[in-house]
Coordinates of C-alpha atoms and ligand atoms in Angstrom, one line a residue:
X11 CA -186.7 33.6 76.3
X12 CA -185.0 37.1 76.0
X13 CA -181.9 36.1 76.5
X14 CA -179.9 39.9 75.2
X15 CA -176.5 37.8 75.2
X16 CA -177.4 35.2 73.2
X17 CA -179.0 38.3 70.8
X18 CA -176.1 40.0 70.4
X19 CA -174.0 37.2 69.3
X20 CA -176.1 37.5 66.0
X21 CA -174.8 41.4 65.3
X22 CA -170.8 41.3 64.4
X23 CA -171.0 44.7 64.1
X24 CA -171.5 45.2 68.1
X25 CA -167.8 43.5 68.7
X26 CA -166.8 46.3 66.5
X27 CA -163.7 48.7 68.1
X28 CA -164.0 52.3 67.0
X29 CA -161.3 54.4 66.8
X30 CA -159.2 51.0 67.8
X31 CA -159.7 50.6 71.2
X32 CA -162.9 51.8 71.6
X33 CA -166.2 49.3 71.8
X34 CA -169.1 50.3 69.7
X35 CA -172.4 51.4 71.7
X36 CA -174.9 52.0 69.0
X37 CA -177.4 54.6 69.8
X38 CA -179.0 55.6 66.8
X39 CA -181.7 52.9 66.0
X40 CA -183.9 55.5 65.1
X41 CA -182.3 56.2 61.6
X42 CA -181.4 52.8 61.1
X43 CA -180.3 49.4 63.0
X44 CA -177.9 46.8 62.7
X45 CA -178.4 43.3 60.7
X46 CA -178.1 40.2 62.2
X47 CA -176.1 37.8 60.7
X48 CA -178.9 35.3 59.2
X49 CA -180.1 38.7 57.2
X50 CA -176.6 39.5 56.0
X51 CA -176.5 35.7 54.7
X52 CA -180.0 35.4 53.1
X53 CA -177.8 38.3 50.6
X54 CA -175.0 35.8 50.1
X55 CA -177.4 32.7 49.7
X56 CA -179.7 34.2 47.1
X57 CA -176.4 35.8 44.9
X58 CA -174.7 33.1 45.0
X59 CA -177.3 29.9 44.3
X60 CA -180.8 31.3 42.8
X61 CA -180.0 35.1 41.3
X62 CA -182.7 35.4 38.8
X63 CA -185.0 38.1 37.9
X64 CA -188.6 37.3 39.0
X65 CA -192.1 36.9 37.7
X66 CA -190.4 36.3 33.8
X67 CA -188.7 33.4 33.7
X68 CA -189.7 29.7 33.6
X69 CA -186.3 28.5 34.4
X70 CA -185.8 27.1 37.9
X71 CA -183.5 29.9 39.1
X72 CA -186.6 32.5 38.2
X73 CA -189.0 29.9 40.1
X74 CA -187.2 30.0 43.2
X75 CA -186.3 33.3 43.0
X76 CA -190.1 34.5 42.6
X77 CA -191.4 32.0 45.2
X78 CA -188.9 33.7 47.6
X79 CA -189.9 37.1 46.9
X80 CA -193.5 36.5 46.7
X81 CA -193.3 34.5 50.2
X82 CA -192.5 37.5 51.8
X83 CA -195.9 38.7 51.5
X84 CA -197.5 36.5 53.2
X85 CA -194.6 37.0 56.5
X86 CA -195.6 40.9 56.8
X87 CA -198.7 39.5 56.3
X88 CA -198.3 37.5 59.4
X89 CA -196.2 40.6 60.8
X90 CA -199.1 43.2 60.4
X91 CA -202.1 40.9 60.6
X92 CA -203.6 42.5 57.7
X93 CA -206.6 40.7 55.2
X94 CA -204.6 40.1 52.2
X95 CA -200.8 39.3 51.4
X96 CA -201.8 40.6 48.0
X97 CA -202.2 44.2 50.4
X98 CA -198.8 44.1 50.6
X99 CA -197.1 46.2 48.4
X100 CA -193.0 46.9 48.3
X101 CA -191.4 49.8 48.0
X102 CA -187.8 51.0 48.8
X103 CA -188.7 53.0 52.0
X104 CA -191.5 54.9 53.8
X105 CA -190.6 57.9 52.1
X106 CA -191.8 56.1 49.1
X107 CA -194.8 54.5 49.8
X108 CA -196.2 57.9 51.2
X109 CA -195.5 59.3 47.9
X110 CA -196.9 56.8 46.2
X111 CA -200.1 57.9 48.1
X112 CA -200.1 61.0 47.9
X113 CA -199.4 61.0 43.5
X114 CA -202.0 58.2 43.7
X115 CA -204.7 59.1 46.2
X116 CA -204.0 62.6 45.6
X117 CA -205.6 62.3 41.8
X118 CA -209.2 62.2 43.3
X119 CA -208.9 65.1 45.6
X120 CA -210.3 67.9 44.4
X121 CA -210.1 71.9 44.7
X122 CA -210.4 73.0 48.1
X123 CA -210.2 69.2 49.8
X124 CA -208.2 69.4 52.9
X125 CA -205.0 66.7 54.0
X126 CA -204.4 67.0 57.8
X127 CA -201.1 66.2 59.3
X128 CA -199.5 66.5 62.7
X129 CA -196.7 69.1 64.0
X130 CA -194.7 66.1 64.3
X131 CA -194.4 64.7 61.3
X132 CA -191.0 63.6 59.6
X133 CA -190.5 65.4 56.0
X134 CA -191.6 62.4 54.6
X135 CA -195.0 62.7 55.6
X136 CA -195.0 66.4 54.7
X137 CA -193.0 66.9 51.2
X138 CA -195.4 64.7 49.2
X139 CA -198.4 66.4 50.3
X140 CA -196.4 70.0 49.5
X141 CA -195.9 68.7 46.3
X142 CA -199.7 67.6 45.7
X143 CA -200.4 71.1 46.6
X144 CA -198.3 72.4 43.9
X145 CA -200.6 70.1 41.2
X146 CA -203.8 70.5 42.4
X147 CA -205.2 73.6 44.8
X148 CA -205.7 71.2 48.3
X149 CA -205.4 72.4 51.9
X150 CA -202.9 71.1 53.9
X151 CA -203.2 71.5 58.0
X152 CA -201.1 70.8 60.9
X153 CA -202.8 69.1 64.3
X154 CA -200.9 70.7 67.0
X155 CA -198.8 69.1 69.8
X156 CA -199.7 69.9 73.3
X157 CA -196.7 71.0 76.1
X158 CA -196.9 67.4 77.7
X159 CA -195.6 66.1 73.4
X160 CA -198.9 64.2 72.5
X161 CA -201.5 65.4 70.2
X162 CA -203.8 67.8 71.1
X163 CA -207.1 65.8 70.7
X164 CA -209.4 67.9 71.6
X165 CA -207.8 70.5 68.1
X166 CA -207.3 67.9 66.6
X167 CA -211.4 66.6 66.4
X168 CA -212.1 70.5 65.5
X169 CA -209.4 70.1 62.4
X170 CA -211.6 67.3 61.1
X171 CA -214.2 68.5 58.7
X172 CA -216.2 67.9 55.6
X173 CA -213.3 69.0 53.4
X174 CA -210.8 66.8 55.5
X175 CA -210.3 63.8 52.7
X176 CA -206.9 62.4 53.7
X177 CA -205.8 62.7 57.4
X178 CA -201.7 61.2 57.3
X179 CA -200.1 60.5 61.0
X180 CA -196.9 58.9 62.3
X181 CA -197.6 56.9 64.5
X182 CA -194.6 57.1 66.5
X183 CA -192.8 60.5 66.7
X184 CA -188.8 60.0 65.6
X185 CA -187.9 62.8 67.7
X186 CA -190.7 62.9 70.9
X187 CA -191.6 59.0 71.0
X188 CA -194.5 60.1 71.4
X189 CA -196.8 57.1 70.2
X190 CA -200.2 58.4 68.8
X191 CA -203.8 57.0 69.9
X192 CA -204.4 55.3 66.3
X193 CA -207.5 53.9 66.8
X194 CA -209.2 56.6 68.5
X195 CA -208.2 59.0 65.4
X196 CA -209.5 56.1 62.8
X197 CA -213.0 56.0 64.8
X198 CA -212.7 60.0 63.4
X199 CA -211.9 59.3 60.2
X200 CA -214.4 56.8 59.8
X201 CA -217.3 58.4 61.0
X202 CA -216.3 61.4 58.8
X203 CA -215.7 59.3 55.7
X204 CA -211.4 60.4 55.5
X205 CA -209.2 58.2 55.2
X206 CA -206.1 57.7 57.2
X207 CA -202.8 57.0 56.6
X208 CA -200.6 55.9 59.3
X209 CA -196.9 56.4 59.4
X210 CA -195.1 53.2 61.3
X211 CA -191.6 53.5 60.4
X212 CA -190.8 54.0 64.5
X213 CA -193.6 51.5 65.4
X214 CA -193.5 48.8 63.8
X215 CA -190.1 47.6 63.9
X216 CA -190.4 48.1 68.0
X217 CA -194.7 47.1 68.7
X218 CA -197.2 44.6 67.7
X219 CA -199.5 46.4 65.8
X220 CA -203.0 44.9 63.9
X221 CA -203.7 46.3 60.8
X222 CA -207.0 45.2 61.2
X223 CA -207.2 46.6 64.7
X224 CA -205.9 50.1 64.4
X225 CA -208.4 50.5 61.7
X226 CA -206.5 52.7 59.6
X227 CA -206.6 52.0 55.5
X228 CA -203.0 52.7 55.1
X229 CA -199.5 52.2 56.7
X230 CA -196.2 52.3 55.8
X231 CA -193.1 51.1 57.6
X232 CA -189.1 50.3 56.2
X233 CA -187.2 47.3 56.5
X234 CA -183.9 48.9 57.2
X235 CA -184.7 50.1 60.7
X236 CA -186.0 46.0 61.8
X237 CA -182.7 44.4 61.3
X238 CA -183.6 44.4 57.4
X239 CA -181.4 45.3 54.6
X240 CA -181.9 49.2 53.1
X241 CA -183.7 49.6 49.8
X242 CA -187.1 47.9 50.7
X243 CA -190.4 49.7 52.2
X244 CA -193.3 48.3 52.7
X245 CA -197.0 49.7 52.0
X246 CA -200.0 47.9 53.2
X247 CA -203.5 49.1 52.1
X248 CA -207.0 47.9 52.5
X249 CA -207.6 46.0 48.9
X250 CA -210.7 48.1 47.9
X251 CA -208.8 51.0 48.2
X252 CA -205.6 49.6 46.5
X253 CA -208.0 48.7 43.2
X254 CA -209.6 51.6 42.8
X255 CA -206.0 53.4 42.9
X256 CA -204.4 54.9 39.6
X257 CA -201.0 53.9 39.5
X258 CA -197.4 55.6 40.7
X259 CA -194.9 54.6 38.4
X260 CA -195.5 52.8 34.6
X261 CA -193.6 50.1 33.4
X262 CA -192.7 46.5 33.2
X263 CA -194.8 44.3 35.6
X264 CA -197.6 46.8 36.2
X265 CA -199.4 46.2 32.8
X266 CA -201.5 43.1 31.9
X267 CA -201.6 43.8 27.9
X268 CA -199.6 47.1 26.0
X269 CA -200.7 47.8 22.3
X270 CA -199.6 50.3 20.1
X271 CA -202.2 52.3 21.5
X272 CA -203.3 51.5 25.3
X273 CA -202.4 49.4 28.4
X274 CA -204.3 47.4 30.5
X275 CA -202.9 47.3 34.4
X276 CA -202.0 44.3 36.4
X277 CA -204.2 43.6 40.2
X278 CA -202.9 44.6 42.9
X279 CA -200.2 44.5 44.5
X280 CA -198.1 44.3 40.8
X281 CA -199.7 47.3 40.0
X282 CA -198.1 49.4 42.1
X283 CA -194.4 47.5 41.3
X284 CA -193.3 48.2 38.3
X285 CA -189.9 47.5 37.1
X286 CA -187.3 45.1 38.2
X287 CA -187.7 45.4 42.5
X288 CA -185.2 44.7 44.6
X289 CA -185.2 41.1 45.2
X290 CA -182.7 39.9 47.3
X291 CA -183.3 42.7 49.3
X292 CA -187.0 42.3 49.8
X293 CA -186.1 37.5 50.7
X294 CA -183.8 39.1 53.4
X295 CA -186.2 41.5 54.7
X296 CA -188.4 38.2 55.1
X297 CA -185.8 37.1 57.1
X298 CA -186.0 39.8 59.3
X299 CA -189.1 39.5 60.1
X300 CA -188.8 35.9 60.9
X301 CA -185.6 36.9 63.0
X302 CA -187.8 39.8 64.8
X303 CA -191.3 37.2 65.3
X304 CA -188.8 34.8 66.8
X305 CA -187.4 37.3 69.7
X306 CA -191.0 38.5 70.3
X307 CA -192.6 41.9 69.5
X308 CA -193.8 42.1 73.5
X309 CA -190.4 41.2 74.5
X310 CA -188.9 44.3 72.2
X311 CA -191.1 46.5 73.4
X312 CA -190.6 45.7 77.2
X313 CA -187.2 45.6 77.0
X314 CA -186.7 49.0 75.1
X315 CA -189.4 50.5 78.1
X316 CA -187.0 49.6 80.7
X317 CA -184.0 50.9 79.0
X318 CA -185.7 53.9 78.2
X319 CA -186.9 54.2 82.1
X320 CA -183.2 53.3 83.3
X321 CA -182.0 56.0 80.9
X322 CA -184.3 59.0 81.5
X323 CA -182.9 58.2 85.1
X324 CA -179.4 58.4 84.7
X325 CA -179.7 61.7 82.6
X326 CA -182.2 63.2 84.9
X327 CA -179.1 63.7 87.1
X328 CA -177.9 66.5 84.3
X329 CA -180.7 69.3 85.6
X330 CA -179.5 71.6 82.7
X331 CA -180.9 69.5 80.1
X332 CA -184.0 70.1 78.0
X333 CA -185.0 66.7 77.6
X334 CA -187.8 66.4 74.9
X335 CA -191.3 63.7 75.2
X336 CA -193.0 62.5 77.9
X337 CA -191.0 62.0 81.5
X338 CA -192.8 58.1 81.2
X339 CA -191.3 55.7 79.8
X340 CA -193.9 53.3 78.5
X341 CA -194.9 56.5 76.4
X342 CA -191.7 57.2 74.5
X343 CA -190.3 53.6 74.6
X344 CA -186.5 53.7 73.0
X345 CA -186.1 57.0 71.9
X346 CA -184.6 60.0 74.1
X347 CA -184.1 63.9 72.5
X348 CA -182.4 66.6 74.2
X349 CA -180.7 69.5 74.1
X350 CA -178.5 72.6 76.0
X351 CA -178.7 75.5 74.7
X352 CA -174.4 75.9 75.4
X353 CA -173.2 73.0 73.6
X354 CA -174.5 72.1 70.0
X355 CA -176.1 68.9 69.6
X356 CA -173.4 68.2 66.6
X357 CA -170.7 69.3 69.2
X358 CA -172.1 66.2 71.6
X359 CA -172.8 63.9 69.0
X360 CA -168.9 64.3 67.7
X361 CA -167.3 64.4 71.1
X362 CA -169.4 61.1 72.6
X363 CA -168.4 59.4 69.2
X364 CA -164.6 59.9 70.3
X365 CA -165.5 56.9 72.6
X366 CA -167.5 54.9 70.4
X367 CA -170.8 56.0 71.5
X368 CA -173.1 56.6 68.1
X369 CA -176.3 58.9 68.5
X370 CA -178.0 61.2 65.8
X371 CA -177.7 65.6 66.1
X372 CA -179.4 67.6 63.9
X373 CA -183.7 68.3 62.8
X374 CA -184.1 64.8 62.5
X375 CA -185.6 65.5 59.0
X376 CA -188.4 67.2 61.4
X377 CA -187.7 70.6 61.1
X378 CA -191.7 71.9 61.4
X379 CA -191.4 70.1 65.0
X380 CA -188.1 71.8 65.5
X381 CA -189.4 74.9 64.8
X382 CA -192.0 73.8 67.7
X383 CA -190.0 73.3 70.1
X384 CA -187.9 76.2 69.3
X385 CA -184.8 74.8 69.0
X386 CA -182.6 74.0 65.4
X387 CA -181.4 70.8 66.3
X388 CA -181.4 68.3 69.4
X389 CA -179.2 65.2 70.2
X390 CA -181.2 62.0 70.4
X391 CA -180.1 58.5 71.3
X392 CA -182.6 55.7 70.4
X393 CA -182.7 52.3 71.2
X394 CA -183.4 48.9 69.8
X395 CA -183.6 45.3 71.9
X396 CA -179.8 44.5 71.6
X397 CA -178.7 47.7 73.4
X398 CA -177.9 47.4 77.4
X399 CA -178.3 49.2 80.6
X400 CA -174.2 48.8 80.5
X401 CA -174.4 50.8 76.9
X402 CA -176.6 53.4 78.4
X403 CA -174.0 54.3 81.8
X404 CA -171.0 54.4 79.0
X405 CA -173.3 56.7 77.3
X406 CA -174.1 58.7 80.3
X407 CA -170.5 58.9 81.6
X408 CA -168.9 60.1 77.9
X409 CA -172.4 62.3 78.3
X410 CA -170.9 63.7 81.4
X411 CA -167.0 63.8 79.9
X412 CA -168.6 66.0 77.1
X413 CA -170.9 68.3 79.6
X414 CA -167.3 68.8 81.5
X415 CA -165.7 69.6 79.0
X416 CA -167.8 72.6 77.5
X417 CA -168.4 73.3 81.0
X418 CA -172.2 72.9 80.7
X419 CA -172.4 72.0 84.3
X420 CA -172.5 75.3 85.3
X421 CA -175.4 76.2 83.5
X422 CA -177.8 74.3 85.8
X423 CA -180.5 78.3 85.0
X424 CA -180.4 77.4 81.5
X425 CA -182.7 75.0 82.0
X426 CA -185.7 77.0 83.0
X427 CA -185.3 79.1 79.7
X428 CA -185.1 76.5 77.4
X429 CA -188.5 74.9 79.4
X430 CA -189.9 78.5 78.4
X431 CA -188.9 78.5 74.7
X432 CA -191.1 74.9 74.7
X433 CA -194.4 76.6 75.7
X434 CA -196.1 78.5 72.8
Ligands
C6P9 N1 -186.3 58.6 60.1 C1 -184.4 59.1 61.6 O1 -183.2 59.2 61.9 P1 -187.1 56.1 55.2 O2 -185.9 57.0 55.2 O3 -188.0 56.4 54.0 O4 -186.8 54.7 55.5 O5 -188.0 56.6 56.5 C2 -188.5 57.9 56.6 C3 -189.1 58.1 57.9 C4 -190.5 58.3 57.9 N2 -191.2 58.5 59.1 C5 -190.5 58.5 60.2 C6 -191.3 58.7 61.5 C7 -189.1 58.3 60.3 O6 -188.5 58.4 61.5 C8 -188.4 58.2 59.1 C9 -186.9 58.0 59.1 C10 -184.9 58.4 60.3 O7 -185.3 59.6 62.4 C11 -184.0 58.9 59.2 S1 -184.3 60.6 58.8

């Protein structure tokens, strides 16, 4: 049962008073959400009783330790219904992971091979394939959005051709919440022999989602924003792929044998994690997971829909807004982005903190989409399956105490202009 009370008993943080008196309403899910307390004490268990490094020693603590860590693949196994927990590879975020493709995939393009992205990308999706470009002499395109926020299919089927080797997608947009049609674009990819690398770090945490099923060969997703401590991304990969794959970084733990003069690699996934990883992170990311499975990934994303419906409501009633992504719910679940072109996003992001209400201002790390939509920055509240519809009216009536105050209210004609700005 979703029983929200009972939920948010687990996060200490949401009885915290901001400024003193005021209650904290956490809005900004999208960069990162809170821990629940059984995360926060998988930390303390593992410091304090079985610290060890892992995959060295043949002590106990070592055992424990590297049956804890190793355990974990086999729960975003479960998590993502992929093949293989040996497809699971960690990482520190989804930033990494996508670099990690694009240094390791990005050895067998050639001259002249094309990588297509969306306009909607975060800058994680799009710096590592810049810097590919710098080493080797690729092409790198942009699928355009339509004026309704979703892909524009119909380009984007034209922007797929011989050349197109790598085709790299969020899956969920951080800014729109816009959620793309996966396994229509891997039926594309497949029948023209690219492969495609899906960006989850907005979908996963809030969705069910297949591996298997979406048909994609890669996809990348961070602990930190499902309840899971920072420092730990994870990569899953179809294991054909993963093997024939050079490695990213060299090291400890990624070699079978070094000599004086050569190395032979570990399998996958060691290969790809060299070095000491973060352990205790990755155990309480398990956690997590277990934490997240137990609530229900169907319950998430129904609850976060009808917040997200009783939201877009509430602030439909401020006409001079430019609110960003599809006016359904069910298509932008738990993440709202708007602007005015009077009052700066930072201006209404520091004012509604002022009463304890968090949300994120600025490009998102999206500035191509930004540049889109024509504006430099937006405001954007997101939300995760411990918020309230009691949250969201304290957000909208600090909202309003912020629109009086810059007297955006009287500005009901901007809205038309900034509607224009939005159409190419
Ligand atoms: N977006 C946001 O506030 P990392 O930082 O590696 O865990 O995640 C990067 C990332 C990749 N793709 C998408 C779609 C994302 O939204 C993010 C992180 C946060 O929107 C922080 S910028």
């Amino acid at each position: 049962m979703f029983d929200i009370e009972k939920i948010r008993k687990d996060f200490s943080i949401l009885e915290r008073k901001i400024w003193d008196d005021k209650l904290l309403v956490y809005l900004d899910n999208a960069a990162t959400t809170q821990k629940p307390k059984v995360v926060i004490n998988a930390l303390v268990e593992y410091y304090e009783n079985y610290n060890a490094n892992i995959h060295r020693g043949v002590h106990k603590l070592a055992e424990e330790a590297t049956s804890a860590y190793e355990n974990v693949r086999a729960k975003v196994k479960s998590f993502l219904s992929c093949d293989e927990a040996s497809e699971v590879i960690f990482t520190r975020n989804t930033t990494e992971s996508i670099n990690l493709l694009a240094y390791s995939l990005g050895e067998s393009l050639n001259d002249g091979d094309e990588v297509l992205l969306t306009e909607m990308e975060h800058h994680s999706n799009i710096i590592p394939w810049y810097l590919l470009r710098g080493r080797k002499k690729i092409n790198i395109k942009f699928i355009p959005i339509t004026d309704q926020y979703e892909l524009d299919y119909e380009k984007l089927e034209k922007l797929i051709v011989k050349g197109t080797k790598i085709i790299s997608i969020t899956h969920k947009s951080n800014v729109l919440g816009t959620v793309n049609d996966i396994k229509k674009i891997a039926k594309l990819a497949k029948d023209n022999g690219s492969i495609l690398i899906v960006d989850a770090a907005q979908s996963a945490p809030h969705m069910k989602i297949n591996f298997t099923d979406l048909g994609c060969d890669f996809l990348s997703f961070s602990s930190h924003k499902m309840c899971g401590p920072t420092g730990v991304g994870v990569l899953v990969g179809k294991k054909e792929l993963l093997e024939k794959m050079p490695p990213f970084l060299g090291g400890g733990e990624m070699i079978r044998k070094v000599t004086f003069e050569d190395f032979t690699l570990n399998d996958v996934p060691w290969k790809f994690e060299a070095g000491t990883p973060n352990i205790a992170d990755v155990i309480a990311f398990g956690v997590a997971i277990e934490y997240i499975q137990k609530i229900g990934l169907e319950n998430i994303h129904k609850h976060e829909i009808e917040l997200t419906k009783y939201a877009l409501d509430k602030l439909s009633k401020f006409t001079f807004l430019k609110i960003y992504g599809s006016s359904d719910a069910s298509k932008r679940a738990g993440i709202i982005t708007f602007s005015n072109p009077v009052v700066h996003p930072h201006d209404i992001a520091t004012i509604i903190d002022q009463d304890g209400v968090a949300i994120r201002a600025g490009h998102h790390c999206a500035q191509p989409l930004m540049k889109r939509l024509g504006v430099s920055a937006t405001a954007r509240a997101s939300f995760y399956f411990y918020n309230t519809e009691e949250e969201i009216d304290i957000f909208v009536s600090v909202l309003q105490k912020a629109f009086d105050y810059f007297e955006v209210g009287a500005c009901k004609e901007l809205k038309g202009e900034s509607k224009e700005r939005v159409s190419k």
